Amino acid sequence: MSINVYPKTVELKDGRSIILRPFVRNDAQALHAFLKAIPEEDRLFLRHDVRDPEVVQKWMEELDSNNVIPLLAVDDDQVVGIGRIHLLTHGWMQHVGHMRLITARTHRHQGLGGLIARELVALAESRNLEKLQCHVIEDDTAALRMCQTLGFETAGVLRGMVKDQRGTKRNLAILVSDVANLGEALDDWIQDSMVPAYRVPGACVG
Ligand SMILES: CC(C)(COP(=O)(O)OP(=O)(O)OC[C@H]1O[C@@H](n2cnc3c(N)ncnc32)[C@H](O)[C@@H]1OP(=O)(O)O)[C@@H](O)C(=O)NCCC(=O)NCCS
């Protein structure tokens, strides 16, 4: 899929229209505002303290590399979701991407996470990635269920592997899937869960 297909408009279950597009350097302020507003319950399970301005700065620096596929969900000029795939450009895991995403509480349970994931999977296919993985803290029910619903399978759980934002050790679940299977699983999920809000065929309403 070409980057030229953006911006794309998708429709949530409640009818809200959301723009999906890659993020660019000019989005730094809006991104920071979104990340700063993430409540502690969510931050607890995230890899970084996303309130730290250095996080956005690092994300912006990554835009210059080929190692990230960045996607932003925007509602009325406000960032309401972020999705990224991290990839390696050399070595034995260059066929594997690492997917991360987060949606605003105001927009949850409306299919936004799934729609961002579907878009990222299409972008992963266009970059010839063969597998995607997600790392989630085992207690993060929403993230775990979402990954499983969207077609990922738990490949393993590393006990006590990570420390949450409070410093408590947690189990890290590694979920993986073939990119090709994910595309199909996500299309099935869209058919079952998003239709009629989401019009098929095609990954997103253009
Ligand atoms: C996980 C997260 C991205 C889900 O976002 P969302 O926009 O609510 O997701 P969707 O509405 O597309 O839900 C997709 C599926 O995930 C599952 N799901 C989502 N939230 C869930 C919850 N709280 N409990 C159980 N299942 C849940 C459901 O199966 C849902 O499909 P369905 O509505 O057809 O049943 C969101 O809760 C979040 O940002 N959490 C904090 C950050 C995080 O943990 N990110 C994950 C790292 S990859």
PDB file of C-alpha atoms and ligand atoms in Angstrom:
ATOM      1  CA  MET A   1       0.000   0.000   0.000  1.00  0.00           C
ATOM      2  CA  SER A   2       1.335   3.411  -0.875  1.00  0.00           C
ATOM      3  CA  ILE A   3       1.614   6.233   1.640  1.00  0.00           C
ATOM      4  CA  ASN A   4      -0.225   8.311  -1.006  1.00  0.00           C
ATOM      5  CA  VAL A   5      -3.572   6.714  -0.095  1.00  0.00           C
ATOM      6  CA  TYR A   6      -3.709   8.898   3.031  1.00  0.00           C
ATOM      7  CA  PRO A   7      -5.556  10.587   4.620  1.00  0.00           C
ATOM      8  CA  LYS A   8      -8.293   7.935   4.870  1.00  0.00           C
ATOM      9  CA  THR A   9     -11.631   8.306   6.570  1.00  0.00           C
ATOM     10  CA  VAL A  10     -13.006   5.423   8.620  1.00  0.00           C
ATOM     11  CA  GLU A  11     -16.257   5.210  10.524  1.00  0.00           C
ATOM     12  CA  LEU A  12     -16.531   3.951  14.097  1.00  0.00           C
ATOM     13  CA  LYS A  13     -19.423   1.844  15.391  1.00  0.00           C
ATOM     14  CA  ASP A  14     -21.067   4.969  16.820  1.00  0.00           C
ATOM     15  CA  GLY A  15     -20.828   6.758  13.466  1.00  0.00           C
ATOM     16  CA  ARG A  16     -17.954   9.095  14.286  1.00  0.00           C
ATOM     17  CA  SER A  17     -15.654   9.757  11.344  1.00  0.00           C
ATOM     18  CA  ILE A  18     -11.965   9.391  12.014  1.00  0.00           C
ATOM     19  CA  ILE A  19      -9.049  10.291   9.794  1.00  0.00           C
ATOM     20  CA  LEU A  20      -6.166   7.822   9.584  1.00  0.00           C
ATOM     21  CA  ARG A  21      -2.824   9.061   8.292  1.00  0.00           C
ATOM     22  CA  PRO A  22       0.887   8.698   8.968  1.00  0.00           C
ATOM     23  CA  PHE A  23       2.224  11.137  11.489  1.00  0.00           C
ATOM     24  CA  VAL A  24       4.754  13.788  10.633  1.00  0.00           C
ATOM     25  CA  ARG A  25       6.996  16.171  12.552  1.00  0.00           C
ATOM     26  CA  ASN A  26       4.287  18.839  12.691  1.00  0.00           C
ATOM     27  CA  ASP A  27       2.159  16.475  14.777  1.00  0.00           C
ATOM     28  CA  ALA A  28       4.554  16.586  17.731  1.00  0.00           C
ATOM     29  CA  GLN A  29       2.450  18.973  19.806  1.00  0.00           C
ATOM     30  CA  ALA A  30      -0.841  17.157  19.177  1.00  0.00           C
ATOM     31  CA  LEU A  31       0.831  13.838  19.928  1.00  0.00           C
ATOM     32  CA  HIS A  32       2.237  15.114  23.172  1.00  0.00           C
ATOM     33  CA  ALA A  33      -1.193  16.461  24.191  1.00  0.00           C
ATOM     34  CA  PHE A  34      -2.721  13.031  23.511  1.00  0.00           C
ATOM     35  CA  LEU A  35      -0.025  11.157  25.422  1.00  0.00           C
ATOM     36  CA  LYS A  36      -0.138  13.561  28.388  1.00  0.00           C
ATOM     37  CA  ALA A  37      -3.859  12.907  28.782  1.00  0.00           C
ATOM     38  CA  ILE A  38      -3.509   9.117  29.016  1.00  0.00           C
ATOM     39  CA  PRO A  39      -4.755   8.146  32.483  1.00  0.00           C
ATOM     40  CA  GLU A  40      -2.558   6.378  35.000  1.00  0.00           C
ATOM     41  CA  GLU A  41      -4.480   3.069  34.694  1.00  0.00           C
ATOM     42  CA  ASP A  42      -3.349   2.888  31.071  1.00  0.00           C
ATOM     43  CA  ARG A  43       0.120   4.296  31.603  1.00  0.00           C
ATOM     44  CA  LEU A  44       0.762   1.546  34.115  1.00  0.00           C
ATOM     45  CA  PHE A  45       0.906  -1.019  31.297  1.00  0.00           C
ATOM     46  CA  LEU A  46       2.883   1.027  28.788  1.00  0.00           C
ATOM     47  CA  ARG A  47       6.529   0.495  27.992  1.00  0.00           C
ATOM     48  CA  HIS A  48       7.513   4.149  28.541  1.00  0.00           C
ATOM     49  CA  ASP A  49       6.284   7.018  30.654  1.00  0.00           C
ATOM     50  CA  VAL A  50       4.552   8.653  27.719  1.00  0.00           C
ATOM     51  CA  ARG A  51       4.155  11.967  29.575  1.00  0.00           C
ATOM     52  CA  ASP A  52       7.891  12.517  29.145  1.00  0.00           C
ATOM     53  CA  PRO A  53       8.411  14.961  26.209  1.00  0.00           C
ATOM     54  CA  GLU A  54      11.490  12.934  25.244  1.00  0.00           C
ATOM     55  CA  VAL A  55       9.191  10.097  24.178  1.00  0.00           C
ATOM     56  CA  VAL A  56       7.611  12.225  21.436  1.00  0.00           C
ATOM     57  CA  GLN A  57      10.997  13.638  20.522  1.00  0.00           C
ATOM     58  CA  LYS A  58      12.347  10.107  20.057  1.00  0.00           C
ATOM     59  CA  TRP A  59       9.296   9.140  17.969  1.00  0.00           C
ATOM     60  CA  MET A  60       9.933  12.153  15.759  1.00  0.00           C
ATOM     61  CA  GLU A  61      13.593  11.187  15.320  1.00  0.00           C
ATOM     62  CA  GLU A  62      12.488   7.672  14.335  1.00  0.00           C
ATOM     63  CA  LEU A  63      10.458   9.145  11.469  1.00  0.00           C
ATOM     64  CA  ASP A  64      13.737   9.762   9.652  1.00  0.00           C
ATOM     65  CA  SER A  65      14.562   6.070   9.691  1.00  0.00           C
ATOM     66  CA  ASN A  66      13.037   3.176   7.766  1.00  0.00           C
ATOM     67  CA  ASN A  67      12.431   1.396  11.028  1.00  0.00           C
ATOM     68  CA  VAL A  68       8.952   2.567  11.837  1.00  0.00           C
ATOM     69  CA  ILE A  69       5.521   2.628  10.226  1.00  0.00           C
ATOM     70  CA  PRO A  70       3.637   5.387  12.072  1.00  0.00           C
ATOM     71  CA  LEU A  71      -0.115   5.922  11.997  1.00  0.00           C
ATOM     72  CA  LEU A  72      -2.293   8.527  13.632  1.00  0.00           C
ATOM     73  CA  ALA A  73      -6.071   8.584  14.199  1.00  0.00           C
ATOM     74  CA  VAL A  74      -7.523  12.090  14.270  1.00  0.00           C
ATOM     75  CA  ASP A  75     -10.992  13.257  15.249  1.00  0.00           C
ATOM     76  CA  ASP A  76     -11.709  16.904  14.594  1.00  0.00           C
ATOM     77  CA  ASP A  77      -8.013  17.871  14.736  1.00  0.00           C
ATOM     78  CA  GLN A  78      -7.445  15.932  17.956  1.00  0.00           C
ATOM     79  CA  VAL A  79      -5.278  12.858  18.101  1.00  0.00           C
ATOM     80  CA  VAL A  80      -7.414   9.942  19.361  1.00  0.00           C
ATOM     81  CA  GLY A  81      -5.168   7.004  18.557  1.00  0.00           C
ATOM     82  CA  ILE A  82      -1.651   6.046  17.611  1.00  0.00           C
ATOM     83  CA  GLY A  83      -0.394   2.893  15.944  1.00  0.00           C
ATOM     84  CA  ARG A  84       3.151   1.979  15.049  1.00  0.00           C
ATOM     85  CA  ILE A  85       5.026  -0.964  13.648  1.00  0.00           C
ATOM     86  CA  HIS A  86       8.693  -1.174  14.465  1.00  0.00           C
ATOM     87  CA  LEU A  87      10.890  -3.152  12.129  1.00  0.00           C
ATOM     88  CA  LEU A  88      14.502  -3.997  11.563  1.00  0.00           C
ATOM     89  CA  THR A  89      16.135  -3.263   8.234  1.00  0.00           C
ATOM     90  CA  HIS A  90      18.723  -6.034   8.537  1.00  0.00           C
ATOM     91  CA  GLY A  91      19.381  -9.266  10.365  1.00  0.00           C
ATOM     92  CA  TRP A  92      17.395 -12.357  11.151  1.00  0.00           C
ATOM     93  CA  MET A  93      14.209 -10.581  12.209  1.00  0.00           C
ATOM     94  CA  GLN A  94      13.829  -8.185   9.308  1.00  0.00           C
ATOM     95  CA  HIS A  95      10.670 -10.056   8.232  1.00  0.00           C
ATOM     96  CA  VAL A  96       9.068  -9.418  11.647  1.00  0.00           C
ATOM     97  CA  GLY A  97       7.322  -6.222  12.733  1.00  0.00           C
ATOM     98  CA  HIS A  98       6.425  -5.204  16.264  1.00  0.00           C
ATOM     99  CA  MET A  99       3.006  -3.585  16.542  1.00  0.00           C
ATOM    100  CA  ARG A 100       2.010  -1.094  19.253  1.00  0.00           C
ATOM    101  CA  LEU A 101      -1.169   0.882  19.558  1.00  0.00           C
ATOM    102  CA  ILE A 102      -3.187   2.978  21.902  1.00  0.00           C
ATOM    103  CA  THR A 103      -6.571   4.639  21.597  1.00  0.00           C
ATOM    104  CA  ALA A 104      -8.180   7.478  23.561  1.00  0.00           C
ATOM    105  CA  ARG A 105     -10.586   6.441  26.305  1.00  0.00           C
ATOM    106  CA  THR A 106     -13.224   8.651  24.679  1.00  0.00           C
ATOM    107  CA  HIS A 107     -13.061   6.459  21.568  1.00  0.00           C
ATOM    108  CA  ARG A 108     -12.717   2.931  22.994  1.00  0.00           C
ATOM    109  CA  HIS A 109     -14.967  -0.044  22.217  1.00  0.00           C
ATOM    110  CA  GLN A 110     -15.921   1.589  18.944  1.00  0.00           C
ATOM    111  CA  GLY A 111     -13.571  -0.425  16.754  1.00  0.00           C
ATOM    112  CA  LEU A 112     -10.833   2.182  16.522  1.00  0.00           C
ATOM    113  CA  GLY A 113      -8.066  -0.128  17.782  1.00  0.00           C
ATOM    114  CA  GLY A 114      -9.082  -2.781  15.259  1.00  0.00           C
ATOM    115  CA  LEU A 115      -9.283  -0.320  12.389  1.00  0.00           C
ATOM    116  CA  ILE A 116      -5.827   1.076  13.168  1.00  0.00           C
ATOM    117  CA  ALA A 117      -4.517  -2.508  13.373  1.00  0.00           C
ATOM    118  CA  ARG A 118      -6.099  -3.374   9.991  1.00  0.00           C
ATOM    119  CA  GLU A 119      -4.425  -0.405   8.425  1.00  0.00           C
ATOM    120  CA  LEU A 120      -1.065  -1.259   9.978  1.00  0.00           C
ATOM    121  CA  VAL A 121      -1.352  -4.830   8.714  1.00  0.00           C
ATOM    122  CA  ALA A 122      -1.973  -3.560   5.167  1.00  0.00           C
ATOM    123  CA  LEU A 123       1.086  -1.316   5.504  1.00  0.00           C
ATOM    124  CA  ALA A 124       3.097  -4.256   6.879  1.00  0.00           C
ATOM    125  CA  GLU A 125       2.108  -6.321   3.830  1.00  0.00           C
ATOM    126  CA  SER A 126       3.267  -3.541   1.533  1.00  0.00           C
ATOM    127  CA  ARG A 127       6.660  -3.575   3.300  1.00  0.00           C
ATOM    128  CA  ASN A 128       6.854  -7.371   2.782  1.00  0.00           C
ATOM    129  CA  LEU A 129       6.742  -8.127   6.490  1.00  0.00           C
ATOM    130  CA  GLU A 130       5.799 -11.759   7.112  1.00  0.00           C
ATOM    131  CA  LYS A 131       5.052 -11.776  10.825  1.00  0.00           C
ATOM    132  CA  LEU A 132       3.837  -9.326  13.414  1.00  0.00           C
ATOM    133  CA  GLN A 133       4.271  -9.516  17.143  1.00  0.00           C
ATOM    134  CA  CYS A 134       2.697  -7.644  20.044  1.00  0.00           C
ATOM    135  CA  HIS A 135       4.082  -7.508  23.566  1.00  0.00           C
ATOM    136  CA  VAL A 136       1.525  -6.891  26.285  1.00  0.00           C
ATOM    137  CA  ILE A 137       1.494  -7.160  30.041  1.00  0.00           C
ATOM    138  CA  GLU A 138      -0.531 -10.271  30.833  1.00  0.00           C
ATOM    139  CA  ASP A 139      -2.845  -8.367  33.214  1.00  0.00           C
ATOM    140  CA  ASP A 140      -3.735  -5.824  30.503  1.00  0.00           C
ATOM    141  CA  THR A 141      -6.992  -7.583  29.634  1.00  0.00           C
ATOM    142  CA  ALA A 142      -8.092  -5.067  27.009  1.00  0.00           C
ATOM    143  CA  ALA A 143      -4.826  -5.288  25.066  1.00  0.00           C
ATOM    144  CA  LEU A 144      -4.575  -9.072  25.398  1.00  0.00           C
ATOM    145  CA  ARG A 145      -8.177  -9.638  24.299  1.00  0.00           C
ATOM    146  CA  MET A 146      -7.852  -7.154  21.485  1.00  0.00           C
ATOM    147  CA  CYS A 147      -4.763  -8.885  20.094  1.00  0.00           C
ATOM    148  CA  GLN A 148      -6.434 -12.294  20.394  1.00  0.00           C
ATOM    149  CA  THR A 149      -9.688 -11.053  18.843  1.00  0.00           C
ATOM    150  CA  LEU A 150      -7.775  -9.557  15.942  1.00  0.00           C
ATOM    151  CA  GLY A 151      -5.960 -12.819  15.182  1.00  0.00           C
ATOM    152  CA  PHE A 152      -2.777 -12.921  17.258  1.00  0.00           C
ATOM    153  CA  GLU A 153      -1.908 -16.036  19.247  1.00  0.00           C
ATOM    154  CA  THR A 154      -0.003 -16.125  22.506  1.00  0.00           C
ATOM    155  CA  ALA A 155       3.407 -17.593  21.696  1.00  0.00           C
ATOM    156  CA  GLY A 156       4.675 -17.424  25.237  1.00  0.00           C
ATOM    157  CA  VAL A 157       4.580 -15.633  28.552  1.00  0.00           C
ATOM    158  CA  LEU A 158       7.789 -14.397  30.145  1.00  0.00           C
ATOM    159  CA  ARG A 159       7.200 -14.429  33.890  1.00  0.00           C
ATOM    160  CA  GLY A 160       8.249 -11.331  35.828  1.00  0.00           C
ATOM    161  CA  MET A 161      10.042 -10.025  32.729  1.00  0.00           C
ATOM    162  CA  VAL A 162       9.022  -6.351  32.805  1.00  0.00           C
ATOM    163  CA  LYS A 163       8.428  -3.701  35.426  1.00  0.00           C
ATOM    164  CA  ASP A 164       5.322  -1.544  35.142  1.00  0.00           C
ATOM    165  CA  GLN A 165       5.394   2.229  35.660  1.00  0.00           C
ATOM    166  CA  ARG A 166       5.200   1.660  39.439  1.00  0.00           C
ATOM    167  CA  GLY A 167       8.172  -0.682  39.363  1.00  0.00           C
ATOM    168  CA  THR A 168       6.156  -3.866  39.966  1.00  0.00           C
ATOM    169  CA  LYS A 169       7.331  -6.928  38.046  1.00  0.00           C
ATOM    170  CA  ARG A 170       4.766  -8.262  35.575  1.00  0.00           C
ATOM    171  CA  ASN A 171       4.432 -11.127  33.131  1.00  0.00           C
ATOM    172  CA  LEU A 172       4.978 -10.203  29.498  1.00  0.00           C
ATOM    173  CA  ALA A 173       2.799 -11.983  26.920  1.00  0.00           C
ATOM    174  CA  ILE A 174       4.262 -12.301  23.419  1.00  0.00           C
ATOM    175  CA  LEU A 175       1.588 -12.574  20.742  1.00  0.00           C
ATOM    176  CA  VAL A 176       2.418 -13.348  17.129  1.00  0.00           C
ATOM    177  CA  SER A 177       0.739 -13.961  13.805  1.00  0.00           C
ATOM    178  CA  ASP A 178       1.570 -14.303  10.144  1.00  0.00           C
ATOM    179  CA  VAL A 179       0.745 -11.025   8.404  1.00  0.00           C
ATOM    180  CA  ALA A 180      -1.291 -12.836   5.722  1.00  0.00           C
ATOM    181  CA  ASN A 181      -3.462 -14.578   8.345  1.00  0.00           C
ATOM    182  CA  LEU A 182      -3.914 -11.337  10.245  1.00  0.00           C
ATOM    183  CA  GLY A 183      -5.296  -9.578   7.185  1.00  0.00           C
ATOM    184  CA  GLU A 184      -7.941 -12.284   6.811  1.00  0.00           C
ATOM    185  CA  ALA A 185      -8.731 -12.389  10.544  1.00  0.00           C
ATOM    186  CA  LEU A 186      -9.104  -8.618  10.646  1.00  0.00           C
ATOM    187  CA  ASP A 187     -11.358  -8.579   7.599  1.00  0.00           C
ATOM    188  CA  ASP A 188     -13.546 -11.223   9.306  1.00  0.00           C
ATOM    189  CA  TRP A 189     -13.616  -9.135  12.491  1.00  0.00           C
ATOM    190  CA  ILE A 190     -14.563  -6.044  10.491  1.00  0.00           C
ATOM    191  CA  GLN A 191     -17.389  -7.972   8.799  1.00  0.00           C
ATOM    192  CA  ASP A 192     -18.698  -9.300  12.109  1.00  0.00           C
ATOM    193  CA  SER A 193     -18.096  -6.333  14.370  1.00  0.00           C
ATOM    194  CA  MET A 194     -18.008  -3.150  12.303  1.00  0.00           C
ATOM    195  CA  VAL A 195     -20.499  -3.737   9.504  1.00  0.00           C
ATOM    196  CA  PRO A 196     -22.680  -1.880   8.646  1.00  0.00           C
ATOM    197  CA  ALA A 197     -20.597   1.062   9.941  1.00  0.00           C
ATOM    198  CA  TYR A 198     -17.659  -0.161   7.928  1.00  0.00           C
ATOM    199  CA  ARG A 199     -18.214  -0.636   4.248  1.00  0.00           C
ATOM    200  CA  VAL A 200     -16.578  -3.592   2.497  1.00  0.00           C
ATOM    201  CA  PRO A 201     -14.751  -4.610   0.381  1.00  0.00           C
ATOM    202  CA  GLY A 202     -11.443  -2.880   1.079  1.00  0.00           C
ATOM    203  CA  ALA A 203      -9.641  -2.226   4.294  1.00  0.00           C
ATOM    204  CA  CYS A 204     -10.918   1.292   4.870  1.00  0.00           C
ATOM    205  CA  VAL A 205     -13.458   3.713   3.535  1.00  0.00           C
ATOM    206  CA  GLY A 206     -11.483   5.992   1.242  1.00  0.00           C
TER     207      GLY A 206
HETATM  208  C1  LIG B   1      -6.145  -2.131  23.798  1.00  0.00           C
HETATM  209  C2  LIG B   1      -6.783  -0.902  23.130  1.00  0.00           C
HETATM  210  C3  LIG B   1      -5.849  -0.379  22.042  1.00  0.00           C
HETATM  211  C4  LIG B   1      -8.149  -1.305  22.502  1.00  0.00           C
HETATM  212  O1  LIG B   1      -8.647  -0.178  21.786  1.00  0.00           O
HETATM  213  P1  LIG B   1     -10.186  -0.032  21.308  1.00  0.00           P
HETATM  214  O2  LIG B   1     -10.217   1.153  20.390  1.00  0.00           O
HETATM  215  O3  LIG B   1     -11.110  -0.023  22.461  1.00  0.00           O
HETATM  216  O4  LIG B   1     -10.363  -1.386  20.493  1.00  0.00           O
HETATM  217  P2  LIG B   1     -11.603  -1.902  19.624  1.00  0.00           P
HETATM  218  O5  LIG B   1     -12.858  -1.182  19.961  1.00  0.00           O
HETATM  219  O6  LIG B   1     -11.170  -1.905  18.195  1.00  0.00           O
HETATM  220  O7  LIG B   1     -11.734  -3.400  20.112  1.00  0.00           O
HETATM  221  C5  LIG B   1     -11.271  -4.487  19.336  1.00  0.00           C
HETATM  222  C6  LIG B   1     -11.488  -5.771  20.117  1.00  0.00           C
HETATM  223  O8  LIG B   1     -10.645  -5.807  21.255  1.00  0.00           O
HETATM  224  C7  LIG B   1     -11.316  -6.435  22.362  1.00  0.00           C
HETATM  225  N1  LIG B   1     -11.348  -5.487  23.480  1.00  0.00           N
HETATM  226  C8  LIG B   1     -11.082  -4.151  23.432  1.00  0.00           C
HETATM  227  N2  LIG B   1     -11.175  -3.617  24.671  1.00  0.00           N
HETATM  228  C9  LIG B   1     -11.486  -4.647  25.508  1.00  0.00           C
HETATM  229  C10 LIG B   1     -11.683  -4.758  26.923  1.00  0.00           C
HETATM  230  N3  LIG B   1     -11.620  -3.678  27.732  1.00  0.00           N
HETATM  231  N4  LIG B   1     -11.967  -5.985  27.442  1.00  0.00           N
HETATM  232  C11 LIG B   1     -12.033  -7.065  26.638  1.00  0.00           C
HETATM  233  N5  LIG B   1     -11.856  -7.042  25.307  1.00  0.00           N
HETATM  234  C12 LIG B   1     -11.575  -5.850  24.756  1.00  0.00           C
HETATM  235  C13 LIG B   1     -12.697  -6.794  21.880  1.00  0.00           C
HETATM  236  O9  LIG B   1     -12.658  -8.163  21.490  1.00  0.00           O
HETATM  237  C14 LIG B   1     -12.890  -5.891  20.676  1.00  0.00           C
HETATM  238  O10 LIG B   1     -13.666  -6.462  19.663  1.00  0.00           O
HETATM  239  P3  LIG B   1     -15.282  -6.419  19.738  1.00  0.00           P
HETATM  240  O11 LIG B   1     -15.647  -5.007  20.103  1.00  0.00           O
HETATM  241  O12 LIG B   1     -15.700  -6.802  18.361  1.00  0.00           O
HETATM  242  O13 LIG B   1     -15.632  -7.393  20.802  1.00  0.00           O
HETATM  243  C15 LIG B   1      -7.073   0.216  24.191  1.00  0.00           C
HETATM  244  O14 LIG B   1      -7.796  -0.350  25.251  1.00  0.00           O
HETATM  245  C16 LIG B   1      -5.804   0.884  24.709  1.00  0.00           C
HETATM  246  O15 LIG B   1      -5.330   1.833  24.095  1.00  0.00           O
HETATM  247  N6  LIG B   1      -5.269   0.399  25.856  1.00  0.00           N
HETATM  248  C17 LIG B   1      -4.084   1.006  26.469  1.00  0.00           C
HETATM  249  C18 LIG B   1      -2.812   0.779  25.650  1.00  0.00           C
HETATM  250  C19 LIG B   1      -2.496  -0.667  25.409  1.00  0.00           C
HETATM  251  O16 LIG B   1      -2.592  -1.498  26.293  1.00  0.00           O
HETATM  252  N7  LIG B   1      -2.093  -0.966  24.162  1.00  0.00           N
HETATM  253  C20 LIG B   1      -1.817  -2.302  23.738  1.00  0.00           C
HETATM  254  C21 LIG B   1      -0.407  -2.493  23.357  1.00  0.00           C
HETATM  255  S1  LIG B   1      -0.350  -3.266  21.755  1.00  0.00           S
END
